Coordinates of C-alpha atoms in Angstrom, one line a residue:
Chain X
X26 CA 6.1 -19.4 6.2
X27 CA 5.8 -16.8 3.5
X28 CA 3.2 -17.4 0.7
X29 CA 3.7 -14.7 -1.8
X30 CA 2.4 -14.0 -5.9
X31 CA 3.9 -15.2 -8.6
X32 CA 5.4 -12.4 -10.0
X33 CA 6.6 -13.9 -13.2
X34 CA 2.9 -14.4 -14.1
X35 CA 1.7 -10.9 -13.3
X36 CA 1.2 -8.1 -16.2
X37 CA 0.5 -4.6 -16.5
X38 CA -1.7 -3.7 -19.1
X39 CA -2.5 -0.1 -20.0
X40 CA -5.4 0.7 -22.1
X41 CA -4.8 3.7 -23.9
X42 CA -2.5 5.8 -21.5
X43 CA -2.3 9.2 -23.1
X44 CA 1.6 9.9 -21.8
X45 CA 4.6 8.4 -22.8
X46 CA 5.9 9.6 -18.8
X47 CA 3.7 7.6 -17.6
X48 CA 3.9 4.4 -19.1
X49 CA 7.6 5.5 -18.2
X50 CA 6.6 5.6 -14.3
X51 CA 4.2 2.6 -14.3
X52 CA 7.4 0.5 -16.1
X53 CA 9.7 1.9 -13.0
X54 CA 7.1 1.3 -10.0
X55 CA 6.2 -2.0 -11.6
X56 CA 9.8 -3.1 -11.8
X57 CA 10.1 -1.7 -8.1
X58 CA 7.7 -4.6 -7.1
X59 CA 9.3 -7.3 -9.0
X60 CA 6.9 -6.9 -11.7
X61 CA 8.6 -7.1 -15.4
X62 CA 5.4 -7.9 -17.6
X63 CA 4.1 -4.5 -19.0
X64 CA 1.7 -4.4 -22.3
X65 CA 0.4 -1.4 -23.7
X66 CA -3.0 -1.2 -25.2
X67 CA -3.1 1.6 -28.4
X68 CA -1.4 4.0 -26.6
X69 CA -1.6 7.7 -27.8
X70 CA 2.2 8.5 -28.1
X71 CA 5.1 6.0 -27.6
X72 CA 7.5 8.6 -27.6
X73 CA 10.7 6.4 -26.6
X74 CA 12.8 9.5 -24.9
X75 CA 10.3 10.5 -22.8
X76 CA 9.0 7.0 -21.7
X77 CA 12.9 6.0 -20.8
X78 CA 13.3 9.0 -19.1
X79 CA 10.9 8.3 -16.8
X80 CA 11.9 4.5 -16.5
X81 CA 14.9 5.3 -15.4
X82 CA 17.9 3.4 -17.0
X83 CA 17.3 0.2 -14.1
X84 CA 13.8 -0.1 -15.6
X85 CA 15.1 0.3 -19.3
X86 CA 14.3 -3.8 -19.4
X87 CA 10.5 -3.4 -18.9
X88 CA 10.0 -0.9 -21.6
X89 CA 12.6 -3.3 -23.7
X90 CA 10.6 -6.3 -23.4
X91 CA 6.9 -4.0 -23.3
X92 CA 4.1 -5.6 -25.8
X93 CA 2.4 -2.9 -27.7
X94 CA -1.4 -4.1 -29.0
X95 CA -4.1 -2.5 -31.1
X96 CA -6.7 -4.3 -29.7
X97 CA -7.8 -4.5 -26.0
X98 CA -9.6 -8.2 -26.6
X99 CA -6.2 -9.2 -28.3
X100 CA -4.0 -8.1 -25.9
X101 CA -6.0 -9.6 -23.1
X102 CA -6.5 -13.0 -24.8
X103 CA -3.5 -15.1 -22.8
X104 CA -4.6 -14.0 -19.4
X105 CA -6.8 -16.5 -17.4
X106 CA -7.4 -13.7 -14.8
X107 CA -8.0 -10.1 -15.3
X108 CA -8.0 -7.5 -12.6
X109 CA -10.0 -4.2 -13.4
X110 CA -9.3 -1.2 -11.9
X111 CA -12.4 1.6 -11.6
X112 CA -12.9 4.5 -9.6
X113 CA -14.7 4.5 -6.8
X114 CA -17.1 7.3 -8.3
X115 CA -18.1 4.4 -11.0
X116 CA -21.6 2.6 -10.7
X117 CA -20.9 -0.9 -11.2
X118 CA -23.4 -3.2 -10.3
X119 CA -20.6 -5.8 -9.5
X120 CA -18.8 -6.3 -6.7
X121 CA -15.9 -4.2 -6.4
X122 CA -12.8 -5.4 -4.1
X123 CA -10.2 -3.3 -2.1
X124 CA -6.5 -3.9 -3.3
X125 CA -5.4 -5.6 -0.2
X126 CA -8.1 -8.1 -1.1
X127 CA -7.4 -8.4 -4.5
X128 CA -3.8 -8.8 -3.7
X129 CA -4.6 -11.7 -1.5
X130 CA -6.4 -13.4 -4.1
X131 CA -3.4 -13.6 -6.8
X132 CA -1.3 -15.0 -4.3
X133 CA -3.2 -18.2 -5.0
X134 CA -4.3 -17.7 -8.3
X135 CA -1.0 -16.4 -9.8
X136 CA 0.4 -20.0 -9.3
X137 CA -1.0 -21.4 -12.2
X138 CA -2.1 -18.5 -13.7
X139 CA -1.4 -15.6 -16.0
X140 CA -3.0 -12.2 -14.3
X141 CA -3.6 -9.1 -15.9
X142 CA -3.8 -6.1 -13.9
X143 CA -5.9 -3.6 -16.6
X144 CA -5.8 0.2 -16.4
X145 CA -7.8 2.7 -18.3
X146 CA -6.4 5.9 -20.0
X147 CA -5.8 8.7 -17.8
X148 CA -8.7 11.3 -18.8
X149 CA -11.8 8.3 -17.6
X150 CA -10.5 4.9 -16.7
X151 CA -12.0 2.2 -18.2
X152 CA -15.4 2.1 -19.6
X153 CA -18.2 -0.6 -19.1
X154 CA -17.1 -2.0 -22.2
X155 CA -13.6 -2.5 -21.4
X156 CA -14.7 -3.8 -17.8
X157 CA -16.6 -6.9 -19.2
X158 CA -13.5 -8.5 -19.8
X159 CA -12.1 -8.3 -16.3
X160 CA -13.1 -11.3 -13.8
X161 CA -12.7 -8.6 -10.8
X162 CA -13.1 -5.4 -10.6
X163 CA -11.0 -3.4 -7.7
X164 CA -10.9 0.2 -6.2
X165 CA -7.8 2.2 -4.3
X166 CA -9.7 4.1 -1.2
X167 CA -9.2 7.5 -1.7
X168 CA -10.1 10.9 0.5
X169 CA -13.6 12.1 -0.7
X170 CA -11.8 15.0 -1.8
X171 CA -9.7 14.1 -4.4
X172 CA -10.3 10.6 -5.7
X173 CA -8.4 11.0 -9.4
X174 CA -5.1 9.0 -9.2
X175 CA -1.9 9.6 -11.4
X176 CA -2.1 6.7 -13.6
X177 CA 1.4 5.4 -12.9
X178 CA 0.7 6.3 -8.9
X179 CA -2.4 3.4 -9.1
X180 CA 0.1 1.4 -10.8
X181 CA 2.2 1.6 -8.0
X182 CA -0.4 1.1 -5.4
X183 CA -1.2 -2.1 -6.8
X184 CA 2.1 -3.5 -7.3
X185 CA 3.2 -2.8 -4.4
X186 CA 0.2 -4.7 -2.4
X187 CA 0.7 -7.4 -4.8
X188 CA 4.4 -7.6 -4.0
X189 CA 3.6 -7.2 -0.3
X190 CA 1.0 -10.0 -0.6
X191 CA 1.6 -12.7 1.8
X192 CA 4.9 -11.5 3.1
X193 CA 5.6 -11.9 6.2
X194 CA 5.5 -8.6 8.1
X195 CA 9.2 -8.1 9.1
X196 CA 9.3 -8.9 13.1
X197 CA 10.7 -5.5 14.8
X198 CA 14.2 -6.3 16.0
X199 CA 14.4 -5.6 20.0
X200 CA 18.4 -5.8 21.2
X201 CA 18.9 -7.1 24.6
X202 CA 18.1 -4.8 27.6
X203 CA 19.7 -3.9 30.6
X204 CA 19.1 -6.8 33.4
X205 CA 17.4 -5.7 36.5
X206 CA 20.9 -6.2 38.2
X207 CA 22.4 -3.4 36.2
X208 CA 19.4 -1.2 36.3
X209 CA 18.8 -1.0 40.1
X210 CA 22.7 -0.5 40.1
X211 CA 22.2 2.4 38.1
X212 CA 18.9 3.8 40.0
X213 CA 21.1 3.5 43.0
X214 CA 24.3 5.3 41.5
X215 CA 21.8 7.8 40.1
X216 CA 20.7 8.6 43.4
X217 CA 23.7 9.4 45.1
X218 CA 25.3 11.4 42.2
X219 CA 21.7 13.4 42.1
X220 CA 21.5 13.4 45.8
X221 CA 25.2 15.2 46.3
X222 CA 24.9 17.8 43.6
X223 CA 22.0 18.5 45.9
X224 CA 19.4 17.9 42.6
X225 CA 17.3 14.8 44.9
X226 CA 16.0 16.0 48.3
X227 CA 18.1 13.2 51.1
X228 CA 15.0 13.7 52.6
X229 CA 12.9 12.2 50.4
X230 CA 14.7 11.0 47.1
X231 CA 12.0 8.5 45.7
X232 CA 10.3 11.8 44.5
X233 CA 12.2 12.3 41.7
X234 CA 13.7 8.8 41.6
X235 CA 10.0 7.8 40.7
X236 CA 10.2 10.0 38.2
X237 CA 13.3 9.1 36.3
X238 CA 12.1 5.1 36.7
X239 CA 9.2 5.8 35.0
X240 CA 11.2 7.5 32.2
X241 CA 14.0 5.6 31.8
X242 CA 11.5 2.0 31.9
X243 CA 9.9 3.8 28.8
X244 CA 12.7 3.9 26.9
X245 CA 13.9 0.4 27.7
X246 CA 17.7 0.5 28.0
X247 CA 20.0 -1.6 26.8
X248 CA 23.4 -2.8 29.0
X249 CA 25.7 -0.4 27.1
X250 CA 23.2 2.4 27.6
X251 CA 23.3 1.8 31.1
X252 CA 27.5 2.1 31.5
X253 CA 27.0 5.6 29.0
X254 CA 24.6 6.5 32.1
X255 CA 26.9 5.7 35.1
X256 CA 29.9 6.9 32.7
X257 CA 28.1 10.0 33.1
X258 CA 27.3 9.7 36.9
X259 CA 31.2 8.8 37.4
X260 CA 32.4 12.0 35.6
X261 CA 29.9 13.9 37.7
X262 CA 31.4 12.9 40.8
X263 CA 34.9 12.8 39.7
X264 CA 34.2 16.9 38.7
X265 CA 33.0 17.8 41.9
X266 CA 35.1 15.9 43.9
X267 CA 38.3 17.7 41.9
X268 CA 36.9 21.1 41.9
X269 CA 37.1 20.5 46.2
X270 CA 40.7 18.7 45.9
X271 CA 42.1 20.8 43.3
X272 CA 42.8 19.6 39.5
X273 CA 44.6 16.5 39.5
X274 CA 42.8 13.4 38.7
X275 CA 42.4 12.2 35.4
X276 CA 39.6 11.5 32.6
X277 CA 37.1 8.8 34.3
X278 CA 37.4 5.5 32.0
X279 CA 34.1 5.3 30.5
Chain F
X2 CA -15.4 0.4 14.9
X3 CA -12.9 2.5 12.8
X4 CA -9.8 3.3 14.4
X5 CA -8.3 5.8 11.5
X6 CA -5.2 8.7 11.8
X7 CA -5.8 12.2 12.4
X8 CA -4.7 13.1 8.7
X9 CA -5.1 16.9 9.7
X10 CA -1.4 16.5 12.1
X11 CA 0.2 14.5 9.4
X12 CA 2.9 17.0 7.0
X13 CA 4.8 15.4 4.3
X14 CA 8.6 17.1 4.5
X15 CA 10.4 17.2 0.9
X16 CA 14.3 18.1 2.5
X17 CA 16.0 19.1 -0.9
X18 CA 13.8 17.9 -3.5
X19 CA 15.4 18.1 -7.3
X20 CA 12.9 18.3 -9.6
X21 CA 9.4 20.6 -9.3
X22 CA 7.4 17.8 -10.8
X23 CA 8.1 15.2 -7.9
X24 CA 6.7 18.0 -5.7
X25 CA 3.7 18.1 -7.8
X26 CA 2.9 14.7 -8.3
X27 CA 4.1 14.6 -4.3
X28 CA 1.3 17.2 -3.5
X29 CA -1.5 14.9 -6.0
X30 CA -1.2 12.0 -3.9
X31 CA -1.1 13.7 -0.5
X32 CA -4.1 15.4 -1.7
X33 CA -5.3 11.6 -3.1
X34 CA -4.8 10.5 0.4
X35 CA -6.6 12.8 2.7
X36 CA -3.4 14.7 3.7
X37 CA -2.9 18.4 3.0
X38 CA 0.2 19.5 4.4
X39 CA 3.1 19.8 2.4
X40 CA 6.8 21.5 3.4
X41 CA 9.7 21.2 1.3
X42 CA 12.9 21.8 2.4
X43 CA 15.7 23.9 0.8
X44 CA 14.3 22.6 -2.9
X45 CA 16.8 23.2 -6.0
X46 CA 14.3 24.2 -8.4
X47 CA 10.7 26.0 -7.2
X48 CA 9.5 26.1 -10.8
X49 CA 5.4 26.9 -10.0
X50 CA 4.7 25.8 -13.2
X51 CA 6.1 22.6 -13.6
X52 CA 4.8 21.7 -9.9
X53 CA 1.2 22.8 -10.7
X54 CA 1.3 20.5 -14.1
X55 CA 1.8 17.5 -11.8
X56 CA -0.4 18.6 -9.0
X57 CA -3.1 19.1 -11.3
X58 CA -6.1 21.4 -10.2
X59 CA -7.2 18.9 -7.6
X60 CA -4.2 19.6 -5.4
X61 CA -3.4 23.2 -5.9
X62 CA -4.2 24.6 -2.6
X63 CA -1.9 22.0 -1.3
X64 CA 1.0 23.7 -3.3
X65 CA -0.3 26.8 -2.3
X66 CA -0.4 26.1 1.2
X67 CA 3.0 24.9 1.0
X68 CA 5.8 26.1 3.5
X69 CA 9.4 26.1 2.2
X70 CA 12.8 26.4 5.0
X71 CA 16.1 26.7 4.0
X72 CA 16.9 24.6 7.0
X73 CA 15.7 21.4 8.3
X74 CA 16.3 21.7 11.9
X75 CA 13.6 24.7 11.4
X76 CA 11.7 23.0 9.5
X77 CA 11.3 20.0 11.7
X78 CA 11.1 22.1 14.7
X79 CA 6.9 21.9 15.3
X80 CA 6.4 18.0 14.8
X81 CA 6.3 15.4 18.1
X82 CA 7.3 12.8 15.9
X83 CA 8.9 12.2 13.1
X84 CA 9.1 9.2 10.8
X85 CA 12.2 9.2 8.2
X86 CA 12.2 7.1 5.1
X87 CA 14.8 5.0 4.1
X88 CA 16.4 2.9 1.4
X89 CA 16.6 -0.7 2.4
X90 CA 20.0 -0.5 1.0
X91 CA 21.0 1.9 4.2
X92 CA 23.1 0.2 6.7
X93 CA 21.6 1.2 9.9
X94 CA 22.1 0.4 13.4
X95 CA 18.7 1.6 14.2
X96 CA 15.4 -0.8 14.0
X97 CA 13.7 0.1 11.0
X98 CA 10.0 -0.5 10.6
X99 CA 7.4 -1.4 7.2
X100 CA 5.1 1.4 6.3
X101 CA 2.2 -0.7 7.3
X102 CA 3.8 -1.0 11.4
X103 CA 4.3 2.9 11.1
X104 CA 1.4 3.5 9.6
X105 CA -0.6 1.9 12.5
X106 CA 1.8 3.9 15.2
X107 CA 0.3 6.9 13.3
X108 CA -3.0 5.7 14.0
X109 CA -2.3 6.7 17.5
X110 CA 0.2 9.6 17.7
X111 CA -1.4 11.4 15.4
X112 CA -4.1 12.0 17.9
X113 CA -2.3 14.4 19.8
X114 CA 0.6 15.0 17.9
X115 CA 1.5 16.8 14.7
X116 CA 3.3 13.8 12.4
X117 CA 6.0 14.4 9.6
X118 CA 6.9 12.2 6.9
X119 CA 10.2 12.5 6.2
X120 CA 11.9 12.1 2.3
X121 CA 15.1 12.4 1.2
X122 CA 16.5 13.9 -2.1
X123 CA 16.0 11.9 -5.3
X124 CA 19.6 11.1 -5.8
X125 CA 20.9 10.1 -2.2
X126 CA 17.4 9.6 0.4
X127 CA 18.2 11.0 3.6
X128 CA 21.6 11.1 5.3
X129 CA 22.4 10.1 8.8
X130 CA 22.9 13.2 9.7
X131 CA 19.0 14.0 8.4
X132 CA 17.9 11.0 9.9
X133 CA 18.8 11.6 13.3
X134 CA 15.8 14.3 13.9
X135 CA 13.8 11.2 13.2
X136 CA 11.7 9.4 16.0
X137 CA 11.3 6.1 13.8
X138 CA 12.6 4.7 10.3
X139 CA 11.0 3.1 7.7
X140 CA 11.6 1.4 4.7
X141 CA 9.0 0.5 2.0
X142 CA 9.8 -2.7 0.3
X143 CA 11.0 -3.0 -2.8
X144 CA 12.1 -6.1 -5.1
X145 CA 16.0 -7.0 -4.6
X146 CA 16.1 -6.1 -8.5
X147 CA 15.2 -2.7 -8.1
X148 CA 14.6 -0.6 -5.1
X149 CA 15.1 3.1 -5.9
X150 CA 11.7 4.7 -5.9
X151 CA 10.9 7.6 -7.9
X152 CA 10.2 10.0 -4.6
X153 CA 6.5 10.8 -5.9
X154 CA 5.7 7.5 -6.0
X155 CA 7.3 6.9 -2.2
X156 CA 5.0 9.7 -1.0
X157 CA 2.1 7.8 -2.5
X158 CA 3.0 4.2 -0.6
X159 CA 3.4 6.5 2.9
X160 CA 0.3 8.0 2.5
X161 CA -1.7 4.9 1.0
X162 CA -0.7 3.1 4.2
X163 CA -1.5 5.8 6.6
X164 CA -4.8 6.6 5.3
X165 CA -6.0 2.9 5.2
X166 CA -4.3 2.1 8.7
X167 CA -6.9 1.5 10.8
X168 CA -10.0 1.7 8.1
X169 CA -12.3 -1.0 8.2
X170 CA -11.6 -3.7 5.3
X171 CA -14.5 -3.1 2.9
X172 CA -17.2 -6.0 3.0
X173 CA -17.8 -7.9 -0.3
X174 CA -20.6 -7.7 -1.1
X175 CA -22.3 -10.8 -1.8
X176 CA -26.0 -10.0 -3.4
X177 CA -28.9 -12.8 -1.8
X178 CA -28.4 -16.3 -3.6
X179 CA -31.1 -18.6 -5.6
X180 CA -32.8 -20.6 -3.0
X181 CA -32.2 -24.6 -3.0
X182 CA -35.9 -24.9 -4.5
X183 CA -35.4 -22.6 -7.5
X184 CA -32.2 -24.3 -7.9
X185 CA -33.1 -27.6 -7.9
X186 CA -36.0 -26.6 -10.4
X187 CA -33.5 -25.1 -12.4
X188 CA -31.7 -28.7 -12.5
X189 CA -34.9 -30.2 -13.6
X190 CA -35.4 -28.6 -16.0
X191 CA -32.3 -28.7 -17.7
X192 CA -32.0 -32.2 -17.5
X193 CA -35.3 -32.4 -19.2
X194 CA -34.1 -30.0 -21.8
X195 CA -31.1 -31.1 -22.2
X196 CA -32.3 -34.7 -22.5
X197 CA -34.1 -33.7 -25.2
X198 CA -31.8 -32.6 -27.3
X199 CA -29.7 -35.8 -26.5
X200 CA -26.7 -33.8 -25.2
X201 CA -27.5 -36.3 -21.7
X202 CA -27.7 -39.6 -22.0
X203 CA -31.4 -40.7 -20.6
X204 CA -29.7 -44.1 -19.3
X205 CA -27.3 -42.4 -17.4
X206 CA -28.1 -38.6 -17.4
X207 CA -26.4 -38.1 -13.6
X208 CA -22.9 -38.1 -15.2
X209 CA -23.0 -34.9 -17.3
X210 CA -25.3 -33.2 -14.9
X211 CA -23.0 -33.8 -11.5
X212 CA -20.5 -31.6 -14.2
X213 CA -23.3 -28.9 -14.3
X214 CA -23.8 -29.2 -10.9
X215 CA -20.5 -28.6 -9.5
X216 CA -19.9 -25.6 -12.3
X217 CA -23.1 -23.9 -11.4
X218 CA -22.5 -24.2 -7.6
X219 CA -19.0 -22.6 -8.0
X220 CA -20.5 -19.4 -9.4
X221 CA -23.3 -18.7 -6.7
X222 CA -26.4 -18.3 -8.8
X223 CA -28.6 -15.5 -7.9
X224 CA -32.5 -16.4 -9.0
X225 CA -32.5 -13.7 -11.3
X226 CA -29.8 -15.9 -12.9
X227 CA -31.3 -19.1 -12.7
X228 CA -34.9 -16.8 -14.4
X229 CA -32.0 -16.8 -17.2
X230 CA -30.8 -20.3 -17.3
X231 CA -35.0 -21.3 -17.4
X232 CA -35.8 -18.7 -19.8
X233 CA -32.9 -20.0 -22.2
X234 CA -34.1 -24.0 -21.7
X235 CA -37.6 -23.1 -22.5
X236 CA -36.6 -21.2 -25.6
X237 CA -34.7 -24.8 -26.9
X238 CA -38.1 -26.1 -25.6
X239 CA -40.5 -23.8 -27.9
X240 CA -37.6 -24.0 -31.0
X241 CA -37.5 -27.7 -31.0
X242 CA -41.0 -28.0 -30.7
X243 CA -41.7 -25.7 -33.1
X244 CA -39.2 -27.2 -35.8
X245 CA -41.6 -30.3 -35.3
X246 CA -44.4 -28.5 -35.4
X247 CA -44.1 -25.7 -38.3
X248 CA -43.7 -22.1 -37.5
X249 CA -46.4 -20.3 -35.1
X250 CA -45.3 -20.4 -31.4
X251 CA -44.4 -17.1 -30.6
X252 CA -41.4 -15.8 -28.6
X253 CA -41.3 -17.3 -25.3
X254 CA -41.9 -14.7 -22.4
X255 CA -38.6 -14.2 -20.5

């Protein structure tokens, strides 16, 4: 049973993001995720052209319907849950969450709750002041490296757990294999074939045999894969058994 | 214990990438991500410029460390496995996995194996003619609305998931709580206090204070906190008092 966010009652909010392209990007990834709530916090240029460009014309709807604020404490006033995202070089003395867990927590909360997910600009992130107003603060792991995110990539990192919260993880379809029946028919067809182009040993054909069990149970064959395999053995035999009769019998059904 | 990917054997492959920019921002979140390998495949536009703007500083020995083929099959040649992205759209007969399943088979492989990540062009993803070099497919989700990802920003899901696959899930940190003895003295006292200043009923003061209770309890007071909630109670204390009394009590010590 699947127990995912709320999308409807998720928003974007970017405090002061410096490029039109990337409020452009954050719309599209946030879109990607389901998410079509985007607000904009005195942003430095709102160059349309450049943000739609970015959007692309299937996120064209976000930037449509985007809210554009002065005022961080305004634009944050309907949300009863706000989500603050900080560098992991900041030193908070709160406790700071990983997105996975973050994610987990609006499943439940988003139900009867409008969530902001808050964003500083580009250049520093949010400051202390901007962070008081966020019930939970949360980190993306980064290498040690290089720990400065695109803004529009963090965007993405958190939409995407947030869409991926409490999904079910897609069970890995496994067709039916090959029955023992048919398999041990094969080994046994394999044998022969490999025995009379002289490539097995009569003497002692479980040397290689054991070797090409092993192999072929690693792949775990399927029924049709197992006729390809004796199709093949067939056509082996059938070409050496014409090239010492002469040419005359026809294409093996496969 | 942590159980993380070799991110030295991991390459993220760009086969025919459109725009210079998407290889930058590509190369960013590699970099973001611990991995530092970066081919690109027959590109349309190799525009150093435009690449470095989006790589930023951070990540410009991964654009200079870049290798660029004209030819996939070359290009591919070195890897032991190979993991080919997909649009969920594609209609494929082959099992196709969630960057969280691959990223935990990379966990593994990439022990002893070099790993590449393989993206299609912006326009089109990869064809089936592309995709059969590839060991495994993978699809990130997306929202039915909206699934094209801007290629970047696919880069940046991949490698997210492969560097947190097998990393230990941060612990929250939960700072030591007020004991039961400060906190009942705490309740004490604001009873008192707050009986004073006839905001509790002295008949029946339980019912407002099983409120405070239950409020207080959901928070987790730590006894610096409840120092706070005393300190603020015996500052009603001395500025009742002293409205009784005339003006000379001096600030309460905190």
């Amino acid at each position: 049973m699947e127990n995912r966010a709320n999308l409807d009652n998720i928003t974007i909010v970017l405090h002061r993001p410096h490029f039109p392209e990337n409020i452009g990007a954050a719309a599209r990834a946030a879109k990607n995720m389901g998410i079509h709530r985007l607000v904009v916090v005195d942003p430095l240029d709102c160059d349309l052209t450049r943000m739609l460009k970015m959007a692309t014309h299937a996120a064209e709807d976000v930037i449509g319907q985007m809210e554009v604020y002065d005022d961080l404490r305004e634009a944050l006033a309907p949300y009863q849950y706000i989500i603050g995202t900080t560098a992991r070089t900041g030193s908070h003395r709160r406790t700071v969450l990983d997105p996975r867990q973050v994610a987990e927590k609006v499943v439940d909360l988003s139900r009867n709750n409008q969530i902001a997910v808050l964003f500083g600009p580009e250049n520093r992130g949010l400051a202390n002041r901007e962070l008081k107003y966020c019930h939970c603060l949360v980190t993306i792991p980064t290498s040690d490296a290089f720990s400065s995110l695109n803004l529009a990539q963090a965007v993405m990192v958190m939409a995407y757990e947030i869409f991926r919260a409490g999904a079910a993880v897609p069970e890995t379809f496994t067709p039916k294999l090959a029955s023992s029946y048919e398999l041990e028919a094969m080994y046994d067809h394999l044998k022969e074939t490999l025995t009379k182009i002289h490539f097995v040993n009569p003497e002692n054909p479980d040397y290689w045999m054991q070797s090409l069990r092993r192999f072929f149970s690693r792949i775990g064959l399927q029924a049709r894969e197992v006729k390809i395999i004796r199709g093949i053995c067939r056509q082996i035999d059938w070409y050496c058994d014409q090239r010492l009769t002469g040419p005359s019998a026809p294409d093996s059904e496969r």
